[in-house]
PDB file of C-alpha atoms in Angstrom:
ATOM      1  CA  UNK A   1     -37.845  37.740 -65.133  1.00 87.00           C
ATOM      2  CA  UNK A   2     -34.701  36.274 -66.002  1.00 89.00           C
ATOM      3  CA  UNK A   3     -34.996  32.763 -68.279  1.00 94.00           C
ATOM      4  CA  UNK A   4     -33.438  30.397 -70.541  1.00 97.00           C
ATOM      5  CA  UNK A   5     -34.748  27.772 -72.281  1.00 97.00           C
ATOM      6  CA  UNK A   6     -33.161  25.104 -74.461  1.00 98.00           C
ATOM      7  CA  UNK A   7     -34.090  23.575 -77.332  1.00 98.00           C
ATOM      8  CA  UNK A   8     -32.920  21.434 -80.240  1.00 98.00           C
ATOM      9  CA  UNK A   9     -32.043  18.189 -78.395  1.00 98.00           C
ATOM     10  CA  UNK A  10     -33.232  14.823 -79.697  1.00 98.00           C
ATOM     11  CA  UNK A  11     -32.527  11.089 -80.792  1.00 98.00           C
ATOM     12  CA  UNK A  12     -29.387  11.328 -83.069  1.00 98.00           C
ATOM     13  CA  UNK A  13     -27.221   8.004 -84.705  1.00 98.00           C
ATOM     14  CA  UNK A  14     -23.564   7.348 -83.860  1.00 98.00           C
ATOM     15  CA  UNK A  15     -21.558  10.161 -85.691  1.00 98.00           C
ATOM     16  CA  UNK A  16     -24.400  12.285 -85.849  1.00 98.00           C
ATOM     17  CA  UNK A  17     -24.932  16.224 -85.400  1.00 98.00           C
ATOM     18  CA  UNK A  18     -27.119  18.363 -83.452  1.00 98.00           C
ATOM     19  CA  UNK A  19     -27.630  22.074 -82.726  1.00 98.00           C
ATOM     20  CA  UNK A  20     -28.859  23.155 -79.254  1.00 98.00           C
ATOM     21  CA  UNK A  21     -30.325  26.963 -78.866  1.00 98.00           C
ATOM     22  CA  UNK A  22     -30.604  28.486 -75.091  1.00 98.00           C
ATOM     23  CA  UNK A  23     -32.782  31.629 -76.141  1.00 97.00           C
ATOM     24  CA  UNK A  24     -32.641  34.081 -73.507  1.00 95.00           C
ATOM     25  CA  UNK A  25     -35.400  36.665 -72.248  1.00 93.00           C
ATOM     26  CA  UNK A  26     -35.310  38.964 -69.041  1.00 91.00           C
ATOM     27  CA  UNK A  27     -31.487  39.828 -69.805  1.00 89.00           C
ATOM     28  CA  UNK A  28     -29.262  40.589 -73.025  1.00 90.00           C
ATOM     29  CA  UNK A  29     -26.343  38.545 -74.174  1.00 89.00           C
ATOM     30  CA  UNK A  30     -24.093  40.864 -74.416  1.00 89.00           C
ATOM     31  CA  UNK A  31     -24.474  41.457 -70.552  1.00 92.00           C
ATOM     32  CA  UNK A  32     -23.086  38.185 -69.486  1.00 94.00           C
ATOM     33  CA  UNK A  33     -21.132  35.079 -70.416  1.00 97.00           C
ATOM     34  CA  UNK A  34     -23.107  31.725 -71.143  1.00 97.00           C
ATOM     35  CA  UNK A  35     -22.140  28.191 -70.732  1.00 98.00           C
ATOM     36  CA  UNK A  36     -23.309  25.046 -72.061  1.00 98.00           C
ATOM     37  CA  UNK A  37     -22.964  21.801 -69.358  1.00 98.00           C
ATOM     38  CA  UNK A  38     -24.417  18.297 -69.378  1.00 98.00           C
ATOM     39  CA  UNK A  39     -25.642  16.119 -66.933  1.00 98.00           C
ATOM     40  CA  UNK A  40     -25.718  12.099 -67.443  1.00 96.00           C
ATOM     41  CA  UNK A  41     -27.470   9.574 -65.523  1.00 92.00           C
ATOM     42  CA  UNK A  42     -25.502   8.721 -62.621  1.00 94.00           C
ATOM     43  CA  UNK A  43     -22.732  11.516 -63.174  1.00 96.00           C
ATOM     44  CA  UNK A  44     -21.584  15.103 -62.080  1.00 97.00           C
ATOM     45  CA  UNK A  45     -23.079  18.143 -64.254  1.00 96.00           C
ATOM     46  CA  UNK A  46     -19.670  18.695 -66.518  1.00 97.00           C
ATOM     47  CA  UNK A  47     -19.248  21.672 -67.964  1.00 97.00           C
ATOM     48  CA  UNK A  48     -18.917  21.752 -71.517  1.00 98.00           C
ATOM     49  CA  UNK A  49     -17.885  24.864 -73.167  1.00 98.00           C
ATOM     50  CA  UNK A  50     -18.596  28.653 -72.173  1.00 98.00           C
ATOM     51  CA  UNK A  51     -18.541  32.234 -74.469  1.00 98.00           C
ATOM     52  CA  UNK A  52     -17.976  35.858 -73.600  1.00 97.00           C
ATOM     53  CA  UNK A  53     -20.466  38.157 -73.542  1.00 95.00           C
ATOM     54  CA  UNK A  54     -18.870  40.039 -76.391  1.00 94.00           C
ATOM     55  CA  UNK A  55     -18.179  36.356 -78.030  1.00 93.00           C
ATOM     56  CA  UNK A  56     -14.691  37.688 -78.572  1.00 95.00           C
ATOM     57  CA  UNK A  57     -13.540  34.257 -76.083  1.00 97.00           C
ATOM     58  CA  UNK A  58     -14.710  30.956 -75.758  1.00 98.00           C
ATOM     59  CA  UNK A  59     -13.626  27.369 -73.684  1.00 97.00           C
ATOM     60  CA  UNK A  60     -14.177  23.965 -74.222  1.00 98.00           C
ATOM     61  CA  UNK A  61     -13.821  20.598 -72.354  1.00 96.00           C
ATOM     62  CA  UNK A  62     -11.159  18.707 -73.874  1.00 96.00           C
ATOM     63  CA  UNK A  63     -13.678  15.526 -74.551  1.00 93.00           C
ATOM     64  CA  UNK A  64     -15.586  18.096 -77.048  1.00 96.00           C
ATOM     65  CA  UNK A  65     -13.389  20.692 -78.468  1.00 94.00           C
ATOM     66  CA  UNK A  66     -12.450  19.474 -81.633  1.00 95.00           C
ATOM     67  CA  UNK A  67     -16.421  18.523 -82.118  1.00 98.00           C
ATOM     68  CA  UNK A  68     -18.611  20.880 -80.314  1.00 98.00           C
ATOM     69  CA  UNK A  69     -18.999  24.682 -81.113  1.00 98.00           C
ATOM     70  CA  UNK A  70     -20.335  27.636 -79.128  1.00 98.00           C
ATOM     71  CA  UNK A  71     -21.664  30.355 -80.946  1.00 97.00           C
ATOM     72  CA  UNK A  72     -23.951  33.448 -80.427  1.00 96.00           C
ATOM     73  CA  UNK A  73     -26.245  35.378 -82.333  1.00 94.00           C
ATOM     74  CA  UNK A  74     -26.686  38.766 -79.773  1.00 90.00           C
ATOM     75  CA  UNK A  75     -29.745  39.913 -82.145  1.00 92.00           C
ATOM     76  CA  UNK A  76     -31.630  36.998 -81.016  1.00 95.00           C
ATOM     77  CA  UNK A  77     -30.687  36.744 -77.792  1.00 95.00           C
ATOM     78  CA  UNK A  78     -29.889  33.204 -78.576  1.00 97.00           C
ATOM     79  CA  UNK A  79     -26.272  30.839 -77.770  1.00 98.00           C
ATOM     80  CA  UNK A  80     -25.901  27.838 -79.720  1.00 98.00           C
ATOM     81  CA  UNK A  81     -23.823  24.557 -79.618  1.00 98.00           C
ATOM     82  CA  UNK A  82     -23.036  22.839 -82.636  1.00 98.00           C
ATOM     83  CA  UNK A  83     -22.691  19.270 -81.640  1.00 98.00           C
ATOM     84  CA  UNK A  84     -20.879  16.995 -84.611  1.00 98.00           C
ATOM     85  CA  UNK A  85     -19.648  13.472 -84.728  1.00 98.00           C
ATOM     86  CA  UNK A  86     -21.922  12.795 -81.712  1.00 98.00           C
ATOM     87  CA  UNK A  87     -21.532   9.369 -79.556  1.00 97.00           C
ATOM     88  CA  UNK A  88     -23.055   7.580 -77.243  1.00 96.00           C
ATOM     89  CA  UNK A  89     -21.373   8.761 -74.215  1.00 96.00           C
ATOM     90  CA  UNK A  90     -22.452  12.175 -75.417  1.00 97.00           C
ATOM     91  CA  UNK A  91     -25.817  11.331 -74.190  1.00 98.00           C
ATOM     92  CA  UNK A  92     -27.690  13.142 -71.274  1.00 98.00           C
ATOM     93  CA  UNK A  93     -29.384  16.515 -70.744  1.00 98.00           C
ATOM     94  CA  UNK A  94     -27.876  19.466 -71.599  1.00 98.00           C
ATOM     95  CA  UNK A  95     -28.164  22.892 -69.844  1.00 98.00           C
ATOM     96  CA  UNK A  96     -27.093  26.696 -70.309  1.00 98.00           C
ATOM     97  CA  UNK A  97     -26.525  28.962 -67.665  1.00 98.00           C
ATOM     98  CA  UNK A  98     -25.810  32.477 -67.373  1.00 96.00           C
ATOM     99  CA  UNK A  99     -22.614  33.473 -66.014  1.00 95.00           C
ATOM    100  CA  UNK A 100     -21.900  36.298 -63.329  1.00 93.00           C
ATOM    101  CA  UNK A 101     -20.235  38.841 -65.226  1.00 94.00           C
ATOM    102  CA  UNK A 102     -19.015  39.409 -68.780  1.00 95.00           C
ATOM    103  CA  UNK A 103     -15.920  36.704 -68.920  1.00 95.00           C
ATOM    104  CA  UNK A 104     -15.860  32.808 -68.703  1.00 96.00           C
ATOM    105  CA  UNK A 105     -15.572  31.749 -64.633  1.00 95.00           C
ATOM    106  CA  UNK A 106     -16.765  29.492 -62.461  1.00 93.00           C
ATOM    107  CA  UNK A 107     -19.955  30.855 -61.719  1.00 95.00           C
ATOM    108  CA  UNK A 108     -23.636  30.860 -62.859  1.00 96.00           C
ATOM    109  CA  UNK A 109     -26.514  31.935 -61.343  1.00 93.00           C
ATOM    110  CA  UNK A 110     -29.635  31.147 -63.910  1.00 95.00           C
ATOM    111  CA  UNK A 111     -30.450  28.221 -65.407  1.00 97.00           C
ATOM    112  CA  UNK A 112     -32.497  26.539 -67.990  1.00 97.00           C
ATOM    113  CA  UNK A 113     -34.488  23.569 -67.726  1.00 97.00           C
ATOM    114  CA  UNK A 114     -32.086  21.016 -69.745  1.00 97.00           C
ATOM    115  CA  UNK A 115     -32.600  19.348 -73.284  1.00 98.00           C
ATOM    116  CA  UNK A 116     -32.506  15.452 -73.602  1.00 98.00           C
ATOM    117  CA  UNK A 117     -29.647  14.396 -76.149  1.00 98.00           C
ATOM    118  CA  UNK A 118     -29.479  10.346 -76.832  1.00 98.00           C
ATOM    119  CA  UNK A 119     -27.007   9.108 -79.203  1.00 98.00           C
ATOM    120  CA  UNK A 120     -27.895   5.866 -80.436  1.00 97.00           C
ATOM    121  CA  UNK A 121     -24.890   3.109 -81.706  1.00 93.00           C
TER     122      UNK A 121
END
């Protein structure tokens, strides 16, 4: 049975940083791109930033590139998302999802259940 879940979301100050996991089981990493989106209250799900299956290629939004990082660690099945220099319109849940094939596209199929991020001012 396929599955993410994410973790490491919480209450963080202005300027703060955060690290989200989406640990994966029923599938390998190295089978399928992953990408990190968000979802605010009263907005579309955005996506945020998305890595290879190899790692070899990543994207970003352009609101969090020069902040956020995607990273993967294929021995524990794990991607992460550095989150630095947080703000308050960074706040809302935050989801992975497996992509379709090896490379970055449009598509995902499986999803995890989100992770609440609030950024305090």
């Amino acid at each position: 049975q396929v599955q993410l879940v994410e973790s490491g979301g919480g209450l963080v100050q202005l300027g703060g940083s955060l690290r989200l996991s989406c640990a994966a089981s029923g599938f390998t990493l190295d089978e399928y791109a992953i990408g990190w989106f968000r979802q605010a209250p009263g907005k579309e799900r955005e996506v945020l930033s998305c890595i290879s299956s190899r790692g070899d290629k990543t994207t970003y939004e352009d609101s969090v590139k020069d902040r956020f990082t995607i990273s993967k660690d294929n021995a524990k099945n794990t991607v992460y998302l550095q989150m630095n220099s947080l703000k308050p319109e960074d706040t809302a849940v935050y989801y992975c999802a497996s992509g379709v094939i090896e490379e970055c596209t449009d598509e995902y199929d499986f999803w995890g259940q989100g992770t609440q991020v609030t950024v305090s001012s």
